Short mmCIF file of C-alpha atoms and ligand atoms in Angstrom, two decimals:
data_model
loop_
_atom_site.label_atom_id
_atom_site.label_comp_id
_atom_site.label_asym_id
_atom_site.label_seq_id
_atom_site.Cartn_x
_atom_site.Cartn_y
_atom_site.Cartn_z
CA UNK A 21 199.04 17.18 -28.65
CA UNK A 22 196.73 14.33 -27.78
CA UNK A 23 196.17 11.77 -30.51
CA UNK A 24 194.12 8.58 -30.34
CA UNK A 25 195.68 5.15 -30.67
CA UNK A 26 193.62 4.49 -33.82
CA UNK A 27 195.05 7.60 -35.39
CA UNK A 28 198.60 6.63 -34.37
CA UNK A 29 198.43 3.35 -36.25
CA UNK A 30 196.93 4.77 -39.42
CA UNK A 31 199.86 7.21 -39.72
CA UNK A 32 202.79 5.39 -38.13
CA UNK A 33 204.48 2.02 -38.12
CA UNK A 34 205.87 1.04 -34.69
CA UNK A 35 209.23 -0.69 -34.27
CA UNK A 36 210.06 -2.39 -30.98
CA UNK A 37 213.17 -3.69 -29.31
CA UNK A 38 212.85 -5.55 -26.02
CA UNK A 39 215.58 -6.17 -23.47
CA UNK A 40 214.74 -8.47 -20.63
CA UNK A 41 216.92 -8.88 -17.54
CA UNK A 42 216.47 -12.09 -15.59
CA UNK A 43 217.96 -12.83 -12.18
CA UNK A 44 219.14 -16.43 -12.23
CA UNK A 45 218.09 -18.67 -9.38
CA UNK A 46 221.59 -19.91 -8.57
CA UNK A 47 222.44 -20.49 -4.90
CA UNK A 48 225.50 -18.22 -5.08
CA UNK A 49 226.45 -15.01 -6.89
CA UNK A 50 227.99 -14.66 -10.37
CA UNK A 51 231.63 -14.25 -9.34
CA UNK A 52 231.80 -15.18 -5.63
CA UNK A 53 230.28 -17.62 -3.15
CA UNK A 54 227.85 -15.19 -1.46
CA UNK A 55 224.23 -16.28 -1.02
CA UNK A 56 221.52 -14.88 -3.28
CA UNK A 57 218.44 -15.26 -1.03
CA UNK A 58 215.93 -12.41 -1.44
CA UNK A 59 215.07 -10.20 1.54
CA UNK A 60 218.11 -10.77 3.80
CA UNK A 61 219.30 -8.15 6.30
CA UNK A 62 221.11 -5.40 4.32
CA UNK A 63 224.79 -6.07 3.58
CA UNK A 64 224.88 -9.53 5.13
CA UNK A 65 225.39 -11.34 1.80
CA UNK A 66 228.60 -9.65 0.71
CA UNK A 67 232.33 -10.41 0.50
CA UNK A 68 235.48 -8.70 -0.83
CA UNK A 69 234.72 -9.84 -4.40
CA UNK A 70 231.19 -8.46 -4.71
CA UNK A 71 232.17 -5.34 -2.73
CA UNK A 72 234.97 -4.75 -5.22
CA UNK A 73 237.74 -4.59 -2.61
CA UNK A 74 241.25 -4.23 -4.04
CA UNK A 75 243.05 -7.48 -4.70
CA UNK A 76 239.95 -9.69 -4.72
CA UNK A 77 239.56 -11.98 -7.72
CA UNK A 78 236.31 -13.15 -9.33
CA UNK A 79 235.56 -16.72 -10.45
CA UNK A 80 232.67 -17.46 -12.84
CA UNK A 81 229.72 -19.43 -11.44
CA UNK A 82 229.48 -22.64 -13.51
CA UNK A 83 225.78 -23.09 -12.78
CA UNK A 84 225.08 -19.62 -14.18
CA UNK A 85 226.81 -20.60 -17.42
CA UNK A 86 224.79 -23.80 -17.59
CA UNK A 87 221.53 -21.88 -17.02
CA UNK A 88 222.45 -19.31 -19.67
CA UNK A 89 223.22 -22.01 -22.22
CA UNK A 90 219.87 -23.63 -21.44
CA UNK A 91 218.13 -20.29 -22.02
CA UNK A 92 219.97 -19.81 -25.31
CA UNK A 93 219.04 -23.30 -26.52
CA UNK A 94 215.40 -22.84 -25.53
CA UNK A 95 215.40 -19.63 -27.58
CA UNK A 96 216.86 -21.40 -30.63
CA UNK A 97 220.20 -19.56 -30.37
CA UNK A 98 223.65 -20.74 -31.38
CA UNK A 99 226.01 -21.16 -28.47
CA UNK A 100 229.40 -19.52 -28.94
CA UNK A 101 232.31 -21.95 -28.45
CA UNK A 102 234.26 -19.06 -26.95
CA UNK A 103 232.97 -15.93 -25.24
CA UNK A 104 234.34 -13.35 -22.87
CA UNK A 105 233.43 -10.94 -20.13
CA UNK A 106 234.12 -7.22 -20.35
CA UNK A 107 234.09 -4.29 -17.95
CA UNK A 108 231.32 -1.79 -18.52
CA UNK A 109 232.61 1.29 -16.74
CA UNK A 110 230.39 3.80 -15.06
CA UNK A 111 230.10 5.33 -11.64
CA UNK A 112 227.06 4.64 -9.57
CA UNK A 113 226.94 4.30 -5.77
CA UNK A 114 225.09 0.99 -5.87
CA UNK A 115 227.87 -0.56 -7.96
CA UNK A 116 230.88 -0.97 -5.67
CA UNK A 117 233.44 -1.83 -8.35
CA UNK A 118 232.49 1.15 -10.54
CA UNK A 119 232.18 -1.23 -13.43
CA UNK A 120 229.74 -3.97 -14.23
CA UNK A 121 231.22 -7.25 -15.36
CA UNK A 122 229.17 -8.05 -18.44
CA UNK A 123 229.49 -9.65 -21.84
CA UNK A 124 229.82 -7.13 -24.60
CA UNK A 125 231.06 -7.95 -28.07
CA UNK A 126 231.37 -11.68 -27.39
CA UNK A 127 228.07 -12.88 -25.91
CA UNK A 128 227.54 -16.56 -25.15
CA UNK A 129 224.30 -17.03 -27.18
CA UNK A 130 223.35 -15.37 -30.47
CA UNK A 131 220.75 -15.41 -33.26
CA UNK A 132 217.71 -17.14 -31.87
CA UNK A 133 213.98 -16.65 -32.20
CA UNK A 134 210.77 -17.09 -30.33
CA UNK A 135 207.42 -17.84 -32.01
CA UNK A 136 204.35 -16.26 -30.46
CA UNK A 137 200.64 -16.79 -30.77
CA UNK A 138 198.99 -13.53 -29.87
CA UNK A 139 195.31 -13.20 -29.09
CA UNK A 140 193.97 -10.07 -30.74
CA UNK A 141 190.54 -8.66 -31.44
CA UNK A 142 190.93 -10.16 -34.92
CA UNK A 143 191.68 -13.68 -33.69
CA UNK A 144 194.93 -15.44 -32.90
CA UNK A 145 197.94 -14.06 -34.88
CA UNK A 146 201.38 -15.58 -35.17
CA UNK A 147 204.55 -13.53 -34.84
CA UNK A 148 208.22 -14.50 -34.78
CA UNK A 149 210.46 -12.38 -32.59
CA UNK A 150 214.14 -12.71 -33.45
CA UNK A 151 216.66 -12.80 -30.65
CA UNK A 152 219.90 -10.93 -31.16
CA UNK A 153 221.81 -12.16 -28.11
CA UNK A 154 221.66 -13.64 -24.65
CA UNK A 155 224.51 -12.61 -22.39
CA UNK A 156 225.62 -12.92 -18.77
CA UNK A 157 226.27 -10.08 -16.38
CA UNK A 158 225.76 -9.19 -12.73
CA UNK A 159 223.18 -7.16 -10.86
CA UNK A 160 223.91 -3.96 -8.93
CA UNK A 161 223.14 -3.25 -5.29
CA UNK A 162 220.12 -1.25 -4.19
CA UNK A 163 219.85 2.37 -3.03
CA UNK A 164 217.23 3.43 -0.53
CA UNK A 165 216.59 7.18 -0.44
CA UNK A 166 215.34 8.29 2.96
CA UNK A 167 213.49 11.41 4.05
CA UNK A 168 211.82 12.53 0.84
CA UNK A 169 208.13 12.26 0.10
CA UNK A 170 208.52 10.11 -3.00
CA UNK A 171 211.31 7.72 -2.07
CA UNK A 172 213.32 9.13 -4.96
CA UNK A 173 216.71 10.74 -4.61
CA UNK A 174 215.28 14.22 -5.16
CA UNK A 175 214.26 15.67 -1.84
CA UNK A 176 215.82 12.83 0.18
CA UNK A 177 217.90 13.62 3.31
CA UNK A 178 220.28 10.72 2.85
CA UNK A 179 220.64 7.42 1.01
CA UNK A 180 221.35 3.91 2.27
CA UNK A 181 223.04 1.21 0.23
CA UNK A 182 222.43 -2.51 0.34
CA UNK A 183 224.92 -4.64 -1.60
CA UNK A 184 223.21 -8.00 -1.08
CA UNK A 185 222.00 -7.86 -4.68
CA UNK A 186 225.37 -6.74 -6.08
CA UNK A 187 226.80 -9.61 -8.09
CA UNK A 188 223.66 -11.71 -8.42
CA UNK A 189 223.81 -13.43 -11.83
CA UNK A 190 221.79 -11.70 -14.47
CA UNK A 191 221.04 -12.78 -17.97
CA UNK A 192 220.09 -10.16 -20.52
CA UNK A 193 218.02 -11.25 -23.49
CA UNK A 194 217.94 -8.76 -26.35
CA UNK A 195 215.67 -8.96 -29.39
CA UNK A 196 216.46 -7.71 -32.86
CA UNK A 197 214.15 -4.94 -34.03
CA UNK A 198 210.59 -6.22 -34.05
CA UNK A 199 208.86 -4.90 -37.16
CA UNK A 200 205.56 -5.50 -38.91
CA UNK A 201 203.41 -5.80 -35.81
CA UNK A 202 201.41 -2.64 -36.65
CA UNK A 203 198.55 -2.03 -34.29
CA UNK A 204 199.32 -5.24 -32.40
CA UNK A 205 202.69 -3.92 -31.15
CA UNK A 206 201.63 -3.55 -27.48
CA UNK A 207 200.07 -7.04 -27.50
CA UNK A 208 203.13 -8.58 -29.15
CA UNK A 209 205.40 -6.98 -26.54
CA UNK A 210 203.31 -8.41 -23.73
CA UNK A 211 203.02 -11.83 -25.37
CA UNK A 212 206.79 -11.96 -25.87
CA UNK A 213 207.60 -11.23 -22.23
CA UNK A 214 204.95 -13.70 -21.14
CA UNK A 215 206.21 -16.50 -23.38
CA UNK A 216 209.77 -15.78 -22.30
CA UNK A 217 208.71 -15.87 -18.66
CA UNK A 218 206.97 -19.22 -19.18
CA UNK A 219 210.04 -20.66 -20.89
CA UNK A 220 212.34 -19.47 -18.10
CA UNK A 221 209.99 -20.85 -15.49
CA UNK A 222 209.85 -24.18 -17.30
CA UNK A 223 213.65 -24.30 -17.40
CA UNK A 224 213.75 -23.68 -13.64
CA UNK A 225 216.52 -21.10 -14.03
CA UNK A 226 214.75 -18.20 -12.30
CA UNK A 227 211.72 -17.57 -10.11
CA UNK A 228 210.65 -15.00 -12.77
CA UNK A 229 208.81 -12.85 -10.22
CA UNK A 230 208.28 -9.58 -12.05
CA UNK A 231 206.98 -7.82 -8.94
CA UNK A 232 210.21 -8.63 -7.06
CA UNK A 233 212.33 -7.56 -10.01
CA UNK A 234 213.70 -10.99 -10.87
CA UNK A 235 212.40 -10.42 -14.41
CA UNK A 236 212.24 -6.89 -15.80
CA UNK A 237 211.75 -5.52 -19.26
CA UNK A 238 213.17 -2.47 -21.00
CA UNK A 239 210.96 -1.54 -23.94
CA UNK A 240 212.46 0.38 -26.85
CA UNK A 241 209.81 2.00 -29.01
CA UNK A 242 210.09 4.10 -32.13
CA UNK A 243 207.68 5.17 -34.84
CA UNK A 244 208.20 5.83 -38.51
CA UNK A 245 205.64 7.07 -41.02
CA UNK A 246 203.80 4.17 -42.70
CA UNK A 247 205.78 3.12 -45.81
CA UNK A 248 209.06 4.61 -44.55
CA UNK A 249 212.06 2.26 -44.19
CA UNK A 250 214.33 4.38 -42.03
CA UNK A 251 213.93 3.81 -38.30
CA UNK A 252 212.66 6.64 -36.12
CA UNK A 253 214.32 7.79 -32.90
CA UNK A 254 213.59 5.46 -30.01
CA UNK A 255 212.90 5.89 -26.35
CA UNK A 256 213.69 3.18 -23.83
CA UNK A 257 211.22 2.63 -21.01
CA UNK A 258 213.21 0.96 -18.22
CA UNK A 259 212.40 -1.79 -15.76
CA UNK A 260 208.75 -2.37 -16.55
CA UNK A 261 207.69 -4.87 -13.93
CA UNK A 262 204.41 -6.48 -14.89
CA UNK A 263 203.00 -8.01 -18.06
CA UNK A 264 200.12 -5.57 -18.12
CA UNK A 265 202.52 -2.66 -17.76
CA UNK A 266 204.57 -3.86 -20.74
CA UNK A 267 201.50 -3.57 -22.94
CA UNK A 268 200.45 -0.24 -21.44
CA UNK A 269 203.94 1.28 -21.59
CA UNK A 270 204.38 0.43 -25.30
CA UNK A 271 200.97 1.85 -26.10
CA UNK A 272 201.64 5.02 -24.07
CA UNK A 273 204.98 5.56 -25.80
CA UNK A 274 203.44 5.08 -29.26
CA UNK A 275 200.84 7.72 -28.45
CA UNK A 276 203.44 10.08 -26.97
CA UNK A 277 205.81 9.73 -29.93
CA UNK A 278 202.99 10.30 -32.42
CA UNK A 279 202.03 13.50 -30.60
CA UNK A 280 205.61 14.80 -30.81
CA UNK A 281 206.06 13.78 -34.46
CA UNK A 282 202.64 15.19 -35.37
CA UNK A 283 203.64 18.63 -34.15
CA UNK A 284 206.78 18.51 -36.28
CA UNK A 285 209.22 17.96 -33.43
CA UNK A 286 211.87 15.31 -32.84
CA UNK A 287 211.61 12.51 -30.32
CA UNK A 288 214.45 12.65 -27.80
CA UNK A 289 216.58 9.55 -27.39
CA UNK A 290 216.32 8.95 -23.67
CA UNK A 291 215.32 6.46 -21.02
CA UNK A 292 211.83 6.79 -19.54
CA UNK A 293 210.03 5.46 -16.47
CA UNK A 294 206.52 4.02 -16.64
CA UNK A 295 204.10 4.88 -13.85
CA UNK A 296 201.43 2.28 -13.19
CA UNK A 297 199.08 4.75 -11.48
CA UNK A 298 198.92 7.28 -14.34
CA UNK A 299 199.71 4.95 -17.23
CA UNK A 300 202.24 7.49 -18.49
CA UNK A 301 206.01 7.65 -18.82
CA UNK A 302 208.33 10.40 -17.59
CA UNK A 303 211.90 11.10 -18.71
CA UNK A 304 214.91 9.46 -17.03
CA UNK A 305 218.38 10.24 -18.27
CA UNK A 306 219.45 10.92 -21.82
CA UNK A 307 220.85 7.72 -23.18
CA UNK A 308 224.57 6.97 -23.05
CA UNK A 309 226.24 5.75 -26.18
CA UNK A 310 228.20 2.51 -25.97
CA UNK A 311 231.50 4.42 -26.14
CA UNK A 312 230.65 6.24 -22.90
CA UNK A 313 231.09 2.93 -21.07
CA UNK A 314 234.70 2.40 -22.18
CA UNK A 315 234.22 -1.34 -22.47
CA UNK A 316 237.34 -3.48 -22.34
CA UNK A 317 237.91 -7.21 -21.82
CA UNK A 318 237.90 -8.32 -18.17
CA UNK A 319 241.51 -9.30 -17.41
CA UNK A 320 240.67 -11.21 -14.21
CA UNK A 321 238.43 -13.85 -15.84
CA UNK A 322 239.25 -16.63 -18.25
CA UNK A 323 237.10 -16.92 -21.41
CA UNK A 324 233.99 -19.10 -21.31
CA UNK A 325 234.49 -22.09 -23.60
CA UNK A 326 231.78 -24.72 -23.09
CA UNK A 327 232.51 -28.07 -24.73
CA UNK A 328 230.18 -29.39 -27.45
CA UNK A 329 229.40 -32.41 -25.27
CA UNK A 330 228.29 -30.24 -22.38
CA UNK A 331 226.06 -28.14 -24.64
CA UNK A 332 224.45 -31.31 -26.03
CA UNK A 333 223.95 -32.65 -22.52
CA UNK A 334 222.12 -29.45 -21.57
CA UNK A 335 220.06 -29.62 -24.77
CA UNK A 336 219.03 -33.20 -24.04
CA UNK A 337 217.73 -32.17 -20.62
CA UNK A 338 215.59 -29.24 -21.87
CA UNK A 339 212.00 -29.54 -20.63
CA UNK A 340 208.89 -29.48 -22.82
CA UNK A 341 208.45 -26.09 -24.50
CA UNK A 342 205.46 -24.04 -23.33
CA UNK A 343 204.08 -24.07 -26.90
CA UNK A 344 204.26 -27.89 -27.03
CA UNK A 345 202.66 -28.11 -23.63
CA UNK A 346 199.80 -25.89 -24.78
CA UNK A 347 199.20 -28.14 -27.79
CA UNK A 348 199.26 -31.22 -25.58
CA UNK A 349 196.78 -29.73 -23.09
CA UNK A 350 194.53 -28.41 -25.83
CA UNK A 351 194.28 -31.90 -27.32
CA UNK A 352 193.76 -33.56 -23.96
CA UNK A 353 191.02 -31.14 -22.95
CA UNK A 354 189.48 -30.80 -26.43
CA UNK A 355 189.44 -27.02 -26.20
CA UNK A 356 188.70 -24.74 -29.19
CA UNK A 357 191.52 -22.37 -30.26
CA UNK A 358 189.74 -19.29 -29.06
CA UNK A 359 189.16 -20.64 -25.56
CA UNK A 360 192.74 -21.84 -25.39
CA UNK A 361 193.99 -18.38 -26.36
CA UNK A 362 191.69 -16.85 -23.75
CA UNK A 363 193.22 -19.06 -21.03
CA UNK A 364 196.74 -18.22 -22.14
CA UNK A 365 195.89 -14.54 -22.31
CA UNK A 366 194.32 -14.52 -18.85
CA UNK A 367 197.39 -16.44 -17.65
CA UNK A 368 195.32 -19.17 -16.02
CA UNK A 369 196.63 -22.22 -17.87
CA UNK A 370 198.71 -23.44 -14.91
CA UNK A 371 195.75 -22.91 -12.60
CA UNK A 372 193.36 -24.82 -14.85
CA UNK A 373 195.87 -27.65 -15.29
CA UNK A 374 196.39 -27.88 -11.56
CA UNK A 375 192.60 -27.93 -10.95
CA UNK A 376 192.22 -30.73 -13.50
CA UNK A 377 195.02 -32.71 -11.86
CA UNK A 378 193.06 -32.43 -8.62
CA UNK A 379 190.07 -34.05 -10.25
CA UNK A 380 188.07 -31.20 -11.78
CA UNK A 381 186.50 -31.59 -15.19
CA UNK A 382 188.55 -29.44 -17.66
CA UNK A 383 185.54 -27.56 -19.03
CA UNK A 384 184.20 -26.80 -15.56
CA UNK A 385 187.59 -25.75 -14.21
CA UNK A 386 188.15 -23.51 -17.22
CA UNK A 387 184.69 -22.01 -16.72
CA UNK A 388 185.52 -20.89 -13.19
CA UNK A 389 189.00 -19.54 -13.92
CA UNK A 390 187.87 -17.67 -17.03
CA UNK A 391 184.50 -16.69 -15.58
CA UNK A 392 183.77 -15.61 -12.04
CA UNK A 393 187.41 -15.66 -10.89
CA UNK A 394 188.66 -13.71 -13.93
CA UNK A 395 185.87 -11.20 -13.39
CA UNK A 396 186.97 -10.55 -9.81
CA UNK A 397 190.64 -10.45 -10.84
CA UNK A 398 189.82 -7.82 -13.48
CA UNK A 399 187.81 -5.81 -11.04
CA UNK A 400 190.71 -5.76 -8.58
CA UNK A 401 193.31 -5.32 -11.32
CA UNK A 402 195.45 -8.26 -10.19
CA UNK A 403 196.30 -11.53 -11.95
CA UNK A 404 194.03 -14.45 -11.03
CA UNK A 405 197.05 -16.26 -9.60
CA UNK A 406 197.38 -13.59 -6.91
CA UNK A 407 193.83 -14.00 -5.62
CA UNK A 408 193.56 -16.17 -2.54
CA UNK A 409 191.75 -18.97 -4.30
CA UNK A 410 193.68 -22.09 -5.23
CA UNK A 411 193.21 -24.84 -7.82
CA UNK A 412 192.35 -27.06 -4.85
CA UNK A 413 189.47 -24.75 -3.90
CA UNK A 414 188.22 -24.71 -7.48
CA UNK A 415 188.40 -28.51 -7.73
CA UNK A 416 186.37 -28.74 -4.52
CA UNK A 417 183.75 -26.30 -5.78
CA UNK A 418 183.43 -28.18 -9.07
CA UNK A 419 183.00 -31.39 -7.08
CA UNK A 420 180.30 -29.92 -4.82
CA UNK A 421 178.34 -28.52 -7.76
CA UNK A 422 178.63 -31.90 -9.49
CA UNK A 423 177.22 -33.67 -6.44
CA UNK A 424 174.35 -31.19 -6.26
CA UNK A 425 175.53 -29.84 -2.91
CA UNK A 426 175.94 -26.37 -4.39
CA UNK A 427 173.95 -24.59 -7.06
CA UNK A 428 175.84 -22.45 -9.59
CA UNK A 429 174.51 -19.36 -7.89
CA UNK A 430 175.69 -20.43 -4.44
CA UNK A 431 179.00 -21.61 -5.89
CA UNK A 432 179.68 -18.12 -7.22
CA UNK A 433 179.19 -16.76 -3.73
CA UNK A 434 181.51 -19.43 -2.34
CA UNK A 435 184.18 -18.38 -4.85
CA UNK A 436 183.79 -14.79 -3.71
CA UNK A 437 183.98 -15.81 -0.05
CA UNK A 438 187.17 -17.81 -0.58
CA UNK A 439 188.75 -14.88 -2.43
CA UNK A 440 187.73 -12.55 0.40
CA UNK A 441 189.65 -14.70 2.82
CA UNK A 442 186.71 -16.40 4.52
CA UNK A 443 188.50 -19.76 4.36
CA UNK A 444 188.16 -22.95 2.33
CA UNK A 445 185.01 -23.61 0.28
CA UNK A 446 183.66 -25.85 3.05
CA UNK A 447 184.30 -23.16 5.65
CA UNK A 448 182.53 -20.54 3.55
CA UNK A 449 179.57 -22.86 3.02
CA UNK A 450 179.36 -23.51 6.75
CA UNK A 451 179.83 -19.89 7.82
CA UNK A 452 177.32 -18.54 5.33
CA UNK A 453 174.85 -21.32 6.08
CA UNK A 454 174.65 -22.50 2.48
CA UNK A 455 172.88 -25.77 2.19
CA UNK A 456 171.32 -26.82 -1.01
CA UNK A 457 167.83 -28.11 -0.44
CA UNK A 458 167.83 -31.06 -2.75
CA UNK A 459 165.92 -33.49 -0.66
CA UNK A 460 162.64 -34.14 -2.49
CA UNK A 461 160.53 -34.11 0.66
CA UNK A 462 161.56 -30.61 1.64
CA UNK A 463 161.16 -29.36 -1.89
CA UNK A 464 157.72 -30.95 -2.29
CA UNK A 465 156.57 -29.35 0.97
CA UNK A 466 157.64 -25.94 -0.32
CA UNK A 467 155.93 -26.64 -3.65
CA UNK A 468 152.63 -27.60 -1.96
CA UNK A 469 152.83 -24.41 0.05
CA UNK A 470 153.37 -22.30 -3.08
CA UNK A 471 150.46 -24.00 -4.87
CA UNK A 472 148.18 -23.45 -1.90
CA UNK A 473 149.11 -19.78 -1.80
CA UNK A 474 148.49 -19.21 -5.52
CA UNK A 475 145.80 -21.71 -6.57
CA UNK A 476 144.79 -19.69 -9.67
CA UNK A 477 148.36 -19.76 -11.01
CA UNK A 478 148.59 -23.49 -10.31
CA UNK A 479 145.35 -23.98 -12.26
CA UNK A 480 146.80 -22.21 -15.31
CA UNK A 481 149.82 -24.49 -15.26
CA UNK A 482 147.54 -27.53 -14.96
CA UNK A 483 145.77 -26.25 -18.07
CA UNK A 484 149.06 -26.33 -19.96
CA UNK A 485 150.11 -22.72 -19.60
CA UNK A 486 153.73 -23.58 -18.66
CA UNK A 487 155.20 -20.02 -18.50
CA UNK A 488 152.93 -19.30 -15.53
CA UNK A 489 155.04 -21.79 -13.54
CA UNK A 490 157.66 -19.07 -13.10
CA UNK A 491 155.69 -17.39 -10.33
CA UNK A 492 155.44 -20.66 -8.37
CA UNK A 493 159.12 -21.51 -8.85
CA UNK A 494 159.95 -18.03 -7.57
CA UNK A 495 157.85 -18.66 -4.48
CA UNK A 496 159.60 -21.97 -3.82
CA UNK A 497 163.04 -20.38 -4.22
CA UNK A 498 162.00 -17.69 -1.78
CA UNK A 499 160.72 -20.24 0.70
CA UNK A 500 164.05 -22.14 0.51
CA UNK A 501 166.07 -18.93 0.72
CA UNK A 502 167.56 -19.38 -2.74
CA UNK A 503 169.21 -22.61 -1.71
CA UNK A 504 167.21 -24.95 -3.87
CA UNK A 505 168.34 -26.27 -7.21
CA UNK A 506 166.07 -24.25 -9.54
CA UNK A 507 165.94 -26.81 -12.32
CA UNK A 508 164.99 -29.54 -9.88
CA UNK A 509 162.25 -27.33 -8.42
CA UNK A 510 160.95 -26.74 -11.91
CA UNK A 511 160.71 -30.38 -12.86
CA UNK A 512 159.18 -31.42 -9.52
CA UNK A 513 156.64 -28.62 -9.73
CA UNK A 514 155.58 -29.46 -13.29
CA UNK A 515 155.28 -33.13 -12.37
CA UNK A 516 153.12 -32.24 -9.38
CA UNK A 517 150.83 -30.23 -11.65
CA UNK A 518 150.56 -33.04 -14.16
CA UNK A 519 152.82 -31.49 -16.77
CA UNK A 520 156.02 -32.83 -18.22
CA UNK A 521 158.67 -30.98 -20.15
ZN1 ZN B 618 230.43 -11.87 -2.57
MN1 MN B 619 222.19 -5.21 -18.92
#
């Protein structure tokens, strides 16, 4: 039964739980010395330990522990003086040991929080998301199903396995239940993953590339009738791999759950997959309970017991928080809250900052990234950062407009040309033959010509009827093929006809 989002939120109260897996950017794997570089030839970055060969013994990667502690501190967690690894047992072909070495009941970081500022249609709202735990584990290998139409195991002739990814350090960050977000739930989910991504990037612990799977989000969603305390049954949408999809997947699940509940049925506890093309989720497997994994402490690894001094050393080296950085930039650029939120929301803050560092005026740089460039990014449904225009290009365009070598209108076309791969701003200007006619002589010649062609109009302007000047300005712009600065034409024309404005 289809139900609108507005109807969902008048009847139901959404509760979220977000689990984010992050691949750490360490040079070697979690428990062995194998390389972690992305995209290597299949099965070239493996050894007896990460292939789970009998008799091999794991050793914990110290850098991975350091990175995880840094993440925990940045998320306001307490760091456990003593934590352990466990075996999470299950059979899957891409996991050579048939268990994942993970932290279970003794995670390294617990009880943190992350404060969010979320841009909504009702202005900027603040939410605190509480963090339950941050723990270390390892990634699995990758299966490639060959021969089917969809690339899925169903219908495939055979499957190939690549264990290069098996054993890459992963950190899992789990929130407590997120309640009280109401209709903003999808936006809060997206803002959380985004803020987390920015923090992780700032820490330098991961390349946080969602499209390559180095940061992926599992979104647990449940609904309960408004006013009800008891939690509803949740679904878990796995491995959502873009910020936009996080928002869409939560919204889609809220609508789907409400439809089921509205017809008097029960939501099934299961994992789901989100499909970017349809915007819908489909069922995965029904969810295992923790006991199905037969967790037990890993006998081959010693406990992790970081010293207080080491933890404090890591804390002292933490970089500026993204929220502090935003405040600093907002002050430096004198930007109103709403504009600041718009930049954060469009994910162009880094791009604007970079453009400003390269000499662009903050207001002008912001105008381009939030204006023409954002428009094209929206149209093509990609983030602005993925368009082939750089902060350097934007700084150049701002400079050329400032010097009067480009009009705003031409500059917009230059932006489009750069994005379409026609080269640098200068190359686009050259190739398209853009040259602003700003030299007074050339403009005056065109003005004289326009006056001569429409003497009656010129007479009206001389008599003080200023609006009539529009026809003459239009003629001049036509004569100069749109490459004249319109405001300059206007003032020169009025001066010529004895008017000032
Ligand atoms: Zn290895
Ligand atoms: Mn996990």
